[in-house]
Structures are given as structure tokens and as C-alpha cells.
mmCIF file of N, CA and C in Angstrom:
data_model
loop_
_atom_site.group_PDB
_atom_site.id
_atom_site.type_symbol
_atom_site.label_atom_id
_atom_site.label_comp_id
_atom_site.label_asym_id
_atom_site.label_seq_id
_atom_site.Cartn_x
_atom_site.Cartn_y
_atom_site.Cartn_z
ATOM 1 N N UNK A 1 0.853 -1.178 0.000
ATOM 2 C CA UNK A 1 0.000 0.000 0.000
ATOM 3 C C UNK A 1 0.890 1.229 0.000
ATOM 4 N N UNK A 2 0.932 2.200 -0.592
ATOM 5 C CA UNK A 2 1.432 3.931 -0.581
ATOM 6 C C UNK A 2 0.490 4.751 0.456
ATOM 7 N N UNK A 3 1.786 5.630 0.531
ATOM 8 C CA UNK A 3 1.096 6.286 1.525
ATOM 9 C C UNK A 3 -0.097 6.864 0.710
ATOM 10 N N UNK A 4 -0.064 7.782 -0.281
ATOM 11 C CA UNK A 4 -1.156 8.242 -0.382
ATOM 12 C C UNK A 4 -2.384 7.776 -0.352
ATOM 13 N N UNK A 5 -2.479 6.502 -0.415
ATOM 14 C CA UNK A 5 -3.703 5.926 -0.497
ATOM 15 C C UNK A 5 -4.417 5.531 1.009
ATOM 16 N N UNK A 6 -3.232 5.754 1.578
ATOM 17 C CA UNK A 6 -3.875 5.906 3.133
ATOM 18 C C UNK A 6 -5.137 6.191 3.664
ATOM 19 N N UNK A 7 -5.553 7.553 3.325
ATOM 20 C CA UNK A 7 -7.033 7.995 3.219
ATOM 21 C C UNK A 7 -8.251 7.329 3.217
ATOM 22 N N UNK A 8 -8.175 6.316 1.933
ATOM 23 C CA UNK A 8 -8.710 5.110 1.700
ATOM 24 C C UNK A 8 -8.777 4.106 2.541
ATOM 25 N N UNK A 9 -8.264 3.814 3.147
ATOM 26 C CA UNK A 9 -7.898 2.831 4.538
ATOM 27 C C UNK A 9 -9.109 3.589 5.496
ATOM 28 N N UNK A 10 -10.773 2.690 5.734
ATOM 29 C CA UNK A 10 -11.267 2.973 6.645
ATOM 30 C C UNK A 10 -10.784 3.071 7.798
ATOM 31 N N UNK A 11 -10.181 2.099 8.390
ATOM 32 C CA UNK A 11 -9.668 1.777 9.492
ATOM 33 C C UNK A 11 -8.380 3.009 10.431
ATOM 34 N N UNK A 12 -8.180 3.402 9.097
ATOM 35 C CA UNK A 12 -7.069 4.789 9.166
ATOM 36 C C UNK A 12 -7.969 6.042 9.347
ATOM 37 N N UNK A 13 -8.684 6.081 8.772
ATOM 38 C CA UNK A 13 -10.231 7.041 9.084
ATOM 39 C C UNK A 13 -10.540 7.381 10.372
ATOM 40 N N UNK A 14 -10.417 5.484 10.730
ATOM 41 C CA UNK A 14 -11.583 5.351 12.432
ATOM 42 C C UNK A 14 -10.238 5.954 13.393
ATOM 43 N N UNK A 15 -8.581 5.078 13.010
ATOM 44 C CA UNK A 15 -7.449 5.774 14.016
ATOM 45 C C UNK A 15 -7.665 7.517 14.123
ATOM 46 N N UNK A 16 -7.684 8.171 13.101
ATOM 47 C CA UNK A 16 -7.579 9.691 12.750
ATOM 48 C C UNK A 16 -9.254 10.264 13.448
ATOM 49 N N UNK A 17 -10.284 9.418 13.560
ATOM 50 C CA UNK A 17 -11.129 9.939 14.181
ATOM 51 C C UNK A 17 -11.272 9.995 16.101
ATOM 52 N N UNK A 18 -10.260 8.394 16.690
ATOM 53 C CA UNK A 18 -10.625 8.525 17.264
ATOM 54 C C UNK A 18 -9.309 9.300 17.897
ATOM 55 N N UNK A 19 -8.422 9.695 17.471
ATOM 56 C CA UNK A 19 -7.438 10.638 17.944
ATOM 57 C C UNK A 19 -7.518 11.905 17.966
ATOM 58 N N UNK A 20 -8.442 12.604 16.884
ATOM 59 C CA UNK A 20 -9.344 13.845 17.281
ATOM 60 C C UNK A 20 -10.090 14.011 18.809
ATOM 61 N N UNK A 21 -11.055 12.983 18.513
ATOM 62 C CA UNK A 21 -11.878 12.393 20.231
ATOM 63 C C UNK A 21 -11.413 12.795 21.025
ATOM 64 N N UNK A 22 -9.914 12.219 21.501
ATOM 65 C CA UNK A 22 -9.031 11.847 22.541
ATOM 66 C C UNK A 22 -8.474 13.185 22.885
ATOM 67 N N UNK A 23 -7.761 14.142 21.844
ATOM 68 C CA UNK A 23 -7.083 14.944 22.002
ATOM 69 C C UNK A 23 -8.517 16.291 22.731
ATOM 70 N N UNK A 24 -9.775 16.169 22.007
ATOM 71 C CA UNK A 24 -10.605 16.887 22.330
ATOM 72 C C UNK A 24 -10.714 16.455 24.121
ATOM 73 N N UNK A 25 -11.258 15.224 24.486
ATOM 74 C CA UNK A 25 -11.601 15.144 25.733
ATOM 75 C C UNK A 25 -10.166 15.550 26.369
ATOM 76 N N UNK A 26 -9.210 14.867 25.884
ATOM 77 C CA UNK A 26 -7.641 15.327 27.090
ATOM 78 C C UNK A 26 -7.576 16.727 27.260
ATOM 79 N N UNK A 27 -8.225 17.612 26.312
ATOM 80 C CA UNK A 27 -7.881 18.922 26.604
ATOM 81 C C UNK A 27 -9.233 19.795 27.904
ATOM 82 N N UNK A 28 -10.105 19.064 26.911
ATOM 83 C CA UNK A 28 -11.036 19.342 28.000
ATOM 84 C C UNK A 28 -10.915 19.144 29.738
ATOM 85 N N UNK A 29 -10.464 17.823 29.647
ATOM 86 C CA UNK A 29 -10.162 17.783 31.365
ATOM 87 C C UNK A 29 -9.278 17.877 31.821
ATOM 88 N N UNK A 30 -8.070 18.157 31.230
ATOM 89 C CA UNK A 30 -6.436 18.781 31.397
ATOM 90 C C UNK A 30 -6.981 19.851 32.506
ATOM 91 N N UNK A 31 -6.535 19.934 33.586
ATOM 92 C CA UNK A 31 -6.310 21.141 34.202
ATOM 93 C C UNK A 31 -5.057 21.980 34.063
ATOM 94 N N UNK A 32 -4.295 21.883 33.401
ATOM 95 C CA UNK A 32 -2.898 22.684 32.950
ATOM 96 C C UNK A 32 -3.520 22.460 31.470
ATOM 97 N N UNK A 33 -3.633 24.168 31.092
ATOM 98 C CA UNK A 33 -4.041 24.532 29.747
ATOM 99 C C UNK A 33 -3.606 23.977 29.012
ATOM 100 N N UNK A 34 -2.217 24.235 29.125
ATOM 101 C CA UNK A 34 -1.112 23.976 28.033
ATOM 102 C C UNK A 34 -0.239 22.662 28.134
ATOM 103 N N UNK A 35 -1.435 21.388 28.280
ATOM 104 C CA UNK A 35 -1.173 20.234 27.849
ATOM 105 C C UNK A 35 -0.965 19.690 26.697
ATOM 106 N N UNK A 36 -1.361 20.182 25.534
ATOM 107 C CA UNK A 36 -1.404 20.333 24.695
ATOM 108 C C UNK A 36 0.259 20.276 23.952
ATOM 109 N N UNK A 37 0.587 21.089 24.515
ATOM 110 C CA UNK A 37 1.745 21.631 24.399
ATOM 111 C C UNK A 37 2.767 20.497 24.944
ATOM 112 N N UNK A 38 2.879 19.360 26.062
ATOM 113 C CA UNK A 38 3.081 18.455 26.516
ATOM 114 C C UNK A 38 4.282 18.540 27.286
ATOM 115 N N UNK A 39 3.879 20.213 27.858
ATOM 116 C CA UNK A 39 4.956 20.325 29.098
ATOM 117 C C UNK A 39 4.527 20.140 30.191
ATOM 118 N N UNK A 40 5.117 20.557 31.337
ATOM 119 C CA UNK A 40 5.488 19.358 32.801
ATOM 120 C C UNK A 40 3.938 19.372 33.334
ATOM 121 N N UNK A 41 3.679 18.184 33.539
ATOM 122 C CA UNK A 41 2.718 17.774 34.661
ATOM 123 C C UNK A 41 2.494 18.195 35.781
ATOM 124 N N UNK A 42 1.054 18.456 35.863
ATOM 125 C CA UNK A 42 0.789 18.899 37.104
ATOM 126 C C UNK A 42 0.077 18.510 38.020
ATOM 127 N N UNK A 43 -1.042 17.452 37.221
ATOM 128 C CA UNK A 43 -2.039 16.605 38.274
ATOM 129 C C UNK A 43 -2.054 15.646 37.512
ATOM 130 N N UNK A 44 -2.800 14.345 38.151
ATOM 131 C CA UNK A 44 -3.581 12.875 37.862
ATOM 132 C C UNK A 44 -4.050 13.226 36.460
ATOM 133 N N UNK A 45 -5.054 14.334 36.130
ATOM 134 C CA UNK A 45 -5.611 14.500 35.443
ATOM 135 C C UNK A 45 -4.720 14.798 34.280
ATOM 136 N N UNK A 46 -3.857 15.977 34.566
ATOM 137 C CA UNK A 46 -2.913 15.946 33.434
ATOM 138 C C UNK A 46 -2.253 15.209 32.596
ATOM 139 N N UNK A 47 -2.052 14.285 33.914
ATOM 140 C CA UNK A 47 -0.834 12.460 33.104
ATOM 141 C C UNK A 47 -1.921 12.073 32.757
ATOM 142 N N UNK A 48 -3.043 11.736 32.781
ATOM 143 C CA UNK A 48 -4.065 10.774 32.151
ATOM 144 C C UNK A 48 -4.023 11.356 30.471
ATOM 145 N N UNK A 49 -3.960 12.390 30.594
ATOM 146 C CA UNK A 49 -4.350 13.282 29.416
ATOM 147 C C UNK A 49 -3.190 13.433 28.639
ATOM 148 N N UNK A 50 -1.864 13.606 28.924
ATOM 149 C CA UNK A 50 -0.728 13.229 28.245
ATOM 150 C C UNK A 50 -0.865 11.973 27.860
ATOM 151 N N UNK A 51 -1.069 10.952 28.390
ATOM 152 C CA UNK A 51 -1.325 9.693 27.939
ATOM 153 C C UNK A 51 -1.858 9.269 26.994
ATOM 154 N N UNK A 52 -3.400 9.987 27.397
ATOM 155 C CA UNK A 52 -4.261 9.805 25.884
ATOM 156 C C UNK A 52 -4.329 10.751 24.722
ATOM 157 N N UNK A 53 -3.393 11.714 24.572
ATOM 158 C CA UNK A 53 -2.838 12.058 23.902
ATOM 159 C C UNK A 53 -2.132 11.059 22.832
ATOM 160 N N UNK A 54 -0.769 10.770 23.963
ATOM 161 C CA UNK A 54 0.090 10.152 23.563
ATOM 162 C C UNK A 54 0.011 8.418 22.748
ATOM 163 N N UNK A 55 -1.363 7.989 23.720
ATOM 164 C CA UNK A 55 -1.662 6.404 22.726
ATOM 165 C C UNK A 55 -2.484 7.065 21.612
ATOM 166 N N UNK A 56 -3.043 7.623 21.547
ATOM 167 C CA UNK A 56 -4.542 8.466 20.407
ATOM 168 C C UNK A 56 -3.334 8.257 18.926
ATOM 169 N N UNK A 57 -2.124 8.858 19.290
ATOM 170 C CA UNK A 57 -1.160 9.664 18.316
ATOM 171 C C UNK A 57 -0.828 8.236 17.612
ATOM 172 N N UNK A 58 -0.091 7.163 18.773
ATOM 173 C CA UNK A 58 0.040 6.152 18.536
ATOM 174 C C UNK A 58 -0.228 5.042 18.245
ATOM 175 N N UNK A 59 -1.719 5.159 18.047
ATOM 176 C CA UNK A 59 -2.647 4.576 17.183
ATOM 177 C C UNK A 59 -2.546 4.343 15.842
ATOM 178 N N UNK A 60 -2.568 5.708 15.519
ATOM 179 C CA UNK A 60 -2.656 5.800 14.285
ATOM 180 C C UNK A 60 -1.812 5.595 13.233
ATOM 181 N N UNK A 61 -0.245 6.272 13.971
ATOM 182 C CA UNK A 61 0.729 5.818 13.596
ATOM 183 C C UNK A 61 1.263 4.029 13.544
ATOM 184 N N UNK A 62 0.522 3.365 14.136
ATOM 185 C CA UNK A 62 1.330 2.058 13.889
ATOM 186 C C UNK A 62 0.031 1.572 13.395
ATOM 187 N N UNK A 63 -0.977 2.270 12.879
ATOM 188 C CA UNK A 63 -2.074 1.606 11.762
ATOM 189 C C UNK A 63 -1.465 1.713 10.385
ATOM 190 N N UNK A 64 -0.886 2.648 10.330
ATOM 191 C CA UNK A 64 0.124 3.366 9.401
ATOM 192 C C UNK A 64 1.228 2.412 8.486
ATOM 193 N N UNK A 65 1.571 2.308 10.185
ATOM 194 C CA UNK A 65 3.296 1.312 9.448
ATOM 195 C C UNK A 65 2.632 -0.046 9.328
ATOM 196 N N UNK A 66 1.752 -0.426 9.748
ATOM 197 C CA UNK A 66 0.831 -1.797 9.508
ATOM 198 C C UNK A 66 0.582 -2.080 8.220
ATOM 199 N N UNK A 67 -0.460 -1.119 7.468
ATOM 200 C CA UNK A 67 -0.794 -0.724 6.102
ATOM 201 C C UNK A 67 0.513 -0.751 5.522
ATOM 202 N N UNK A 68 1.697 -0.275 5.592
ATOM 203 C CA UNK A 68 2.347 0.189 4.578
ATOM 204 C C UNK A 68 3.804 -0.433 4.830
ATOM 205 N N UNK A 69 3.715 -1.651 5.470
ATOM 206 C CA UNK A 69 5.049 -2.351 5.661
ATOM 207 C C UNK A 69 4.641 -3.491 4.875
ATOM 208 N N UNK A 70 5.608 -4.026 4.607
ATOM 209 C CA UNK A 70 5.487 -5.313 3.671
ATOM 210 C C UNK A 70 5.802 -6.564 4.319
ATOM 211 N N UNK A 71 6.587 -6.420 5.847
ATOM 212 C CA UNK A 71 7.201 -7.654 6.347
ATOM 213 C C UNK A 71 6.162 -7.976 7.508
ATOM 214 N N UNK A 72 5.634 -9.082 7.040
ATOM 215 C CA UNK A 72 4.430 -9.649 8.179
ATOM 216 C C UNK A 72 4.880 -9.266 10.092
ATOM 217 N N UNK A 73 5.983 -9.849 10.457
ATOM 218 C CA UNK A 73 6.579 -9.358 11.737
ATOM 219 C C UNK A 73 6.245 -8.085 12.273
ATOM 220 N N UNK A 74 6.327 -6.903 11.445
ATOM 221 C CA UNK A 74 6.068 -5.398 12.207
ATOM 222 C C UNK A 74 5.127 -5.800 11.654
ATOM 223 N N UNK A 75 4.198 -5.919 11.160
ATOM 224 C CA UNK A 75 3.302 -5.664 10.922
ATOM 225 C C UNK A 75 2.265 -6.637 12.123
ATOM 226 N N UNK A 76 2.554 -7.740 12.603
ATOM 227 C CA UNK A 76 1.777 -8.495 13.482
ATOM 228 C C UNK A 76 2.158 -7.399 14.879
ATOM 229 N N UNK A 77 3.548 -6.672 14.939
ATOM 230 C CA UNK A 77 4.342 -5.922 16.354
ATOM 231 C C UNK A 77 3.229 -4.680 16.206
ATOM 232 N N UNK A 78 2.728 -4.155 15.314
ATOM 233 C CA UNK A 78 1.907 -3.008 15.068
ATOM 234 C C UNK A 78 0.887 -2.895 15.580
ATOM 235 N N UNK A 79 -0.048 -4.362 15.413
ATOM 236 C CA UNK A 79 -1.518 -4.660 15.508
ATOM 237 C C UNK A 79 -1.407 -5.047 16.509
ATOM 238 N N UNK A 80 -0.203 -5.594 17.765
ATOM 239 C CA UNK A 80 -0.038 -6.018 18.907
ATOM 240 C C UNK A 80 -0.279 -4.634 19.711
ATOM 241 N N UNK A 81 0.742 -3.764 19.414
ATOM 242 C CA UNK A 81 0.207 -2.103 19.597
ATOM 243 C C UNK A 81 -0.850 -1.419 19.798
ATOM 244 N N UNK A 82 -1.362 -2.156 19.208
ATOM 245 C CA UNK A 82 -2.908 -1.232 18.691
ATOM 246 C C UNK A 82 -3.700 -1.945 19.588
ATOM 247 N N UNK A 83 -3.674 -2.831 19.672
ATOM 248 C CA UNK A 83 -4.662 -3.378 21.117
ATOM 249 C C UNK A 83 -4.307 -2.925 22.433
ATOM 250 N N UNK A 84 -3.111 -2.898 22.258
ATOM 251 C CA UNK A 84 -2.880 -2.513 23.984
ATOM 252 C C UNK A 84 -2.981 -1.453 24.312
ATOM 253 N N UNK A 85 -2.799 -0.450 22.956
ATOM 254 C CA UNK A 85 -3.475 1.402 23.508
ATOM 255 C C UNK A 85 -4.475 1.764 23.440
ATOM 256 N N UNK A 86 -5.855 0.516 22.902
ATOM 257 C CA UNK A 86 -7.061 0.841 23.049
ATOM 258 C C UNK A 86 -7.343 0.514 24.505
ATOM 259 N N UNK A 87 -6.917 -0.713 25.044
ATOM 260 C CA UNK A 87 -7.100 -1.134 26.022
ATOM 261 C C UNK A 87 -6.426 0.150 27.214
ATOM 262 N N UNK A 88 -5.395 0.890 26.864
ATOM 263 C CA UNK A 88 -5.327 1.817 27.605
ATOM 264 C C UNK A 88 -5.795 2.915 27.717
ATOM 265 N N UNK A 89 -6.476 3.582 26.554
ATOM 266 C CA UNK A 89 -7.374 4.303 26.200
ATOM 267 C C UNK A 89 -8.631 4.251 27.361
ATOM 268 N N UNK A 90 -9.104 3.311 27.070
ATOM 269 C CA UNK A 90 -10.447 2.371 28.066
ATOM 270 C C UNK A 90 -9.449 2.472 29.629
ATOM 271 N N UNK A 91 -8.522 2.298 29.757
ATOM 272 C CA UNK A 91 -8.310 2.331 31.328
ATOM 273 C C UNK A 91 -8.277 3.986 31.345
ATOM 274 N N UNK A 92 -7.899 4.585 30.837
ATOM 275 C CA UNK A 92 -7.711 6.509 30.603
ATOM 276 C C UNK A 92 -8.973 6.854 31.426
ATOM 277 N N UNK A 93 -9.563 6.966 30.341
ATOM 278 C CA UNK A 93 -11.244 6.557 30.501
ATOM 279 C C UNK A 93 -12.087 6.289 31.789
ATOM 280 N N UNK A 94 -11.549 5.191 32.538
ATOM 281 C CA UNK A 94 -11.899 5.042 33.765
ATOM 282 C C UNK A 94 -11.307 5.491 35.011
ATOM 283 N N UNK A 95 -9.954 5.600 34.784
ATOM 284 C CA UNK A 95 -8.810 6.586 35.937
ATOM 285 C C UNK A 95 -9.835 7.891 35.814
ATOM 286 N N UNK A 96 -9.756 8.734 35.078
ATOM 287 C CA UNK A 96 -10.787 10.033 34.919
ATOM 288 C C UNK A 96 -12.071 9.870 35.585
ATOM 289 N N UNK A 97 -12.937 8.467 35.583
ATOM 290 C CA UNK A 97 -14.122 8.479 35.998
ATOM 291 C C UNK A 97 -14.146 8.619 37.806
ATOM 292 N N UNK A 98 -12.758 7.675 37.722
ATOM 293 C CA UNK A 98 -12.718 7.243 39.150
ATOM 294 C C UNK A 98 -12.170 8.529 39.485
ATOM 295 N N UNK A 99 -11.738 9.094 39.568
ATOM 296 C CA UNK A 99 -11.064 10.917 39.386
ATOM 297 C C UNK A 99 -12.024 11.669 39.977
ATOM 298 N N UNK A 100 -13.139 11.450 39.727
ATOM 299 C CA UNK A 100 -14.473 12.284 40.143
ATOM 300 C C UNK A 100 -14.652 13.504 38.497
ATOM 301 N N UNK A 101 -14.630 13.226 37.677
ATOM 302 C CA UNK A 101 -14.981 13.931 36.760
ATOM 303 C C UNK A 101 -16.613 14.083 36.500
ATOM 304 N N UNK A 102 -16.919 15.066 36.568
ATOM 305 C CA UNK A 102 -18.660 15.078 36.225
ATOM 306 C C UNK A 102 -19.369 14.720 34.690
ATOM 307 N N UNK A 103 -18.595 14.675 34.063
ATOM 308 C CA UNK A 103 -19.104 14.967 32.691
ATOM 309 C C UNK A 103 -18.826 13.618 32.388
ATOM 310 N N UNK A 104 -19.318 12.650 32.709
ATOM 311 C CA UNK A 104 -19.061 11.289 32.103
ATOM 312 C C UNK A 104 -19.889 11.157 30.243
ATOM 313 N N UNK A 105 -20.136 11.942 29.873
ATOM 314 C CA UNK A 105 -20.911 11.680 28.926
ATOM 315 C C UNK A 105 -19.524 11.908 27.720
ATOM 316 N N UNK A 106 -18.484 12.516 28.183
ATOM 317 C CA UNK A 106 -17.442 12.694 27.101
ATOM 318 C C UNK A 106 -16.440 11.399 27.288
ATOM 319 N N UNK A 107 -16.802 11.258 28.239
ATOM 320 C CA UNK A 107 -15.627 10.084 28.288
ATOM 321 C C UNK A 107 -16.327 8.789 27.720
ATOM 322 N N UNK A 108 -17.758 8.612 27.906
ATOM 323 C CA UNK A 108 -18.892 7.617 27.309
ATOM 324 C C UNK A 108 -18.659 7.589 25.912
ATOM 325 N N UNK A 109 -18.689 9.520 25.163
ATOM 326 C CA UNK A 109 -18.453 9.511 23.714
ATOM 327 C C UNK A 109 -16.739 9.021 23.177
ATOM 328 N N UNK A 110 -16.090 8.780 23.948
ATOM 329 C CA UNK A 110 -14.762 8.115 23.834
ATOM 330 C C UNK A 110 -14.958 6.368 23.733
ATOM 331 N N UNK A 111 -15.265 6.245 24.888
ATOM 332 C CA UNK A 111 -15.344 4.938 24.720
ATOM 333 C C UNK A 111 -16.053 4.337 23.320
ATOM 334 N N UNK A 112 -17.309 5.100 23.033
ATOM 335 C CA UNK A 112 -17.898 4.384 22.057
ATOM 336 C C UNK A 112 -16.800 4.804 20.510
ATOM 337 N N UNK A 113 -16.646 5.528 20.114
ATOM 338 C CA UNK A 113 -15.408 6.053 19.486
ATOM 339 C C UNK A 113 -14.322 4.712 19.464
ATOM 340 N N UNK A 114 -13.913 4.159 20.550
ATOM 341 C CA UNK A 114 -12.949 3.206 20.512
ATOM 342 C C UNK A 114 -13.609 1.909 19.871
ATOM 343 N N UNK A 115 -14.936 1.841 20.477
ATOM 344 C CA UNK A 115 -16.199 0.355 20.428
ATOM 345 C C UNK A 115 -15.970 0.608 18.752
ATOM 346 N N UNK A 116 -16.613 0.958 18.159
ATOM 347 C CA UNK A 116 -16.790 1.699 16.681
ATOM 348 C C UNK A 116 -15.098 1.342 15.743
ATOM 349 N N UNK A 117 -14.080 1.918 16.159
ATOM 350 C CA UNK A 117 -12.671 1.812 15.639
ATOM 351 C C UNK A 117 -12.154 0.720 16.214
ATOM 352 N N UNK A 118 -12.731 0.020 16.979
ATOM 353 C CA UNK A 118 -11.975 -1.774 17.338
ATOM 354 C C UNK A 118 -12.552 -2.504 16.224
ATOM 355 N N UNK A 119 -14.117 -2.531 15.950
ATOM 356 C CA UNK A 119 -14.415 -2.933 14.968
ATOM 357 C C UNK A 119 -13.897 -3.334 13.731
ATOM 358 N N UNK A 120 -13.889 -2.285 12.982
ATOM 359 C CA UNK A 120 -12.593 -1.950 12.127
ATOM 360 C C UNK A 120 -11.390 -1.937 12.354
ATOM 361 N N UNK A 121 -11.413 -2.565 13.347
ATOM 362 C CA UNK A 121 -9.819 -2.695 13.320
ATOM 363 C C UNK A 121 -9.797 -4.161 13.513
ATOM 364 N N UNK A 122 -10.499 -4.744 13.850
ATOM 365 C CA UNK A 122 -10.716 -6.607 13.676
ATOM 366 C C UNK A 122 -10.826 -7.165 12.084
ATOM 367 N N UNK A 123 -12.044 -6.034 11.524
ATOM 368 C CA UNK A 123 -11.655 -6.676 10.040
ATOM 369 C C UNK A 123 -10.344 -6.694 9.380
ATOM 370 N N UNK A 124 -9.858 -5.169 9.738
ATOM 371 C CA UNK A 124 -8.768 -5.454 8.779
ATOM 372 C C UNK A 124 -7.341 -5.806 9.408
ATOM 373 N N UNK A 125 -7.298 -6.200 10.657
ATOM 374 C CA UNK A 125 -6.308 -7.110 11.244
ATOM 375 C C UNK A 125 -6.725 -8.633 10.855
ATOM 376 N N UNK A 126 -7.982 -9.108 10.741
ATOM 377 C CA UNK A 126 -8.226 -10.196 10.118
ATOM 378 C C UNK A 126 -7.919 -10.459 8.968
ATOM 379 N N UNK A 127 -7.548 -8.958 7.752
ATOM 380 C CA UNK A 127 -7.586 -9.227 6.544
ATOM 381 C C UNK A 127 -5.883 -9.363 5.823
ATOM 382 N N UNK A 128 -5.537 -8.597 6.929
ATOM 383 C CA UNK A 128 -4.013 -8.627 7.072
ATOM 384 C C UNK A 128 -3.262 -10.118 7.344
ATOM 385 N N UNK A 129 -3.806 -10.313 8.357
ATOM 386 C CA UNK A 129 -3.499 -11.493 8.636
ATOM 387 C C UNK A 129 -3.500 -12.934 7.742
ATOM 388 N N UNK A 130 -5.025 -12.505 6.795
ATOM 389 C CA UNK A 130 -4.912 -13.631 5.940
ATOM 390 C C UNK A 130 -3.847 -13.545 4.893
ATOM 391 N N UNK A 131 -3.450 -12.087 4.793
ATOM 392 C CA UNK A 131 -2.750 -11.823 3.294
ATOM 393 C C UNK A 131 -1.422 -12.573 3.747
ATOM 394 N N UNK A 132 -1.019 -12.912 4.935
ATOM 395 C CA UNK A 132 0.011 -13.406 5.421
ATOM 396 C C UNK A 132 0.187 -14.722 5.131
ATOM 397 N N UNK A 133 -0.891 -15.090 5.040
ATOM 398 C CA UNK A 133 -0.507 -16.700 5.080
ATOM 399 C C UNK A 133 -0.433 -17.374 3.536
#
């Protein structure tokens, strides 16, 4: 696959959507404005939010090198990736709840965001997988 055709890649769609999500809620409950920015920490809330920043980014990027590597190995090390930062995503998610955050309805629209982009990300780790064999 080329990069340009990336675009095309639903599944690259759902990474790039749900890393919008992520970066929206982390900023929202960042209590240091300028998390964003991904200088020094200042609360629970902040590291949660650097975090999901930081897997959101890394999502997408190793959907990326997945699509567009040719050697089955990174490419199985990629999709190994990608599960474990949804799965941390989903713990993000709940550190914040348990946090006492009021607005559970953004962190709800996250989760489902992830529910939605795991999906798609089973087909075409399934489809990958077959091209392997």
C-alpha cells in the first residue's frame, strides 16, 4: 500500500477519528491549559491526558506502518500495539471516571469512538493477517 492511499484505509479514518476524540476530551479535562503543548505535569488529570494524547497519536501511527510495511513481523508488532493502547485508552477513561470527573458523557463519547474503531480494526487485522498466510 502507498502512503497516499492511506485515506482510503477505513480503518485509518476510524485511528484519525478517534485521535481527534481523545485529544478533544484530554484537553477538555487537562487542568494545565497547556497540555497540549506536553509540558510538565501537574495533576492525575494531566498524566491521564498526556497519555491519551500520547496512545490516540500512537494509534494511528502504527495503523500506518501496519498498512504500509510489507514484512508480516512489524506488521503483526503493530496490531499487537494497537490493542494494547485501546485497552489503555479504556483504562484513561476510567482513571478520569474514578477521578471524580462530572461529565461522564465525554468520556462515554470516547469509549464508544474506541467500540466503533476496534471494529474496524478486527476486520482489517483479520484481513491482514490472511494476506500473510
Amino acid at each position: 500500500m502507498e502512503r497516499s492511499s492511506l485515506n482510503t484505509l477505513g480503518v485509518y479514518r476510524r485511528s484519525l477519528a478517534l485521535r481527534d476524540m481523545s485529544e478533544a476530551v484530554a484537553a477538555y479535562f487537562a487542568q494545565n491549559r497547556e497540555i497540549l503543548s506536553l509540558r510538565k505535569i501537574d495533576s492525575f488529570r494531566d498524566d491521564i491526558s498526556k497519555s491519551l494524547l500520547a496512545d490516540a497519536d500512537l494509534i494511528t501511527k502504527e495503523v500506518e506502518q501496519a498498512a504500509l510495511s510489507n514484512c508480516p513481523s512489524v506488521r503483526m508488532r503493530s496490531l499487537s500495539y494497537v490493542n494494547i493502547m485501546t485497552r489503555n485508552i479504556l483504562a484513561y477513561c476510567n482513571g478520569l471516571e474514578r477521578d471524580g470527573v462530572k461529565e461522564k458523557e465525554y468520556l462515554n463519547l470516547l469509549r464508544k469512538e474506541i467500540r466503533i474503531f476496534r471494529v474496524s480494526f478486527k476486520k482489517w487485522r483479520k484481513s491482514l493477517i490472511n494476506k500473510n498466510d
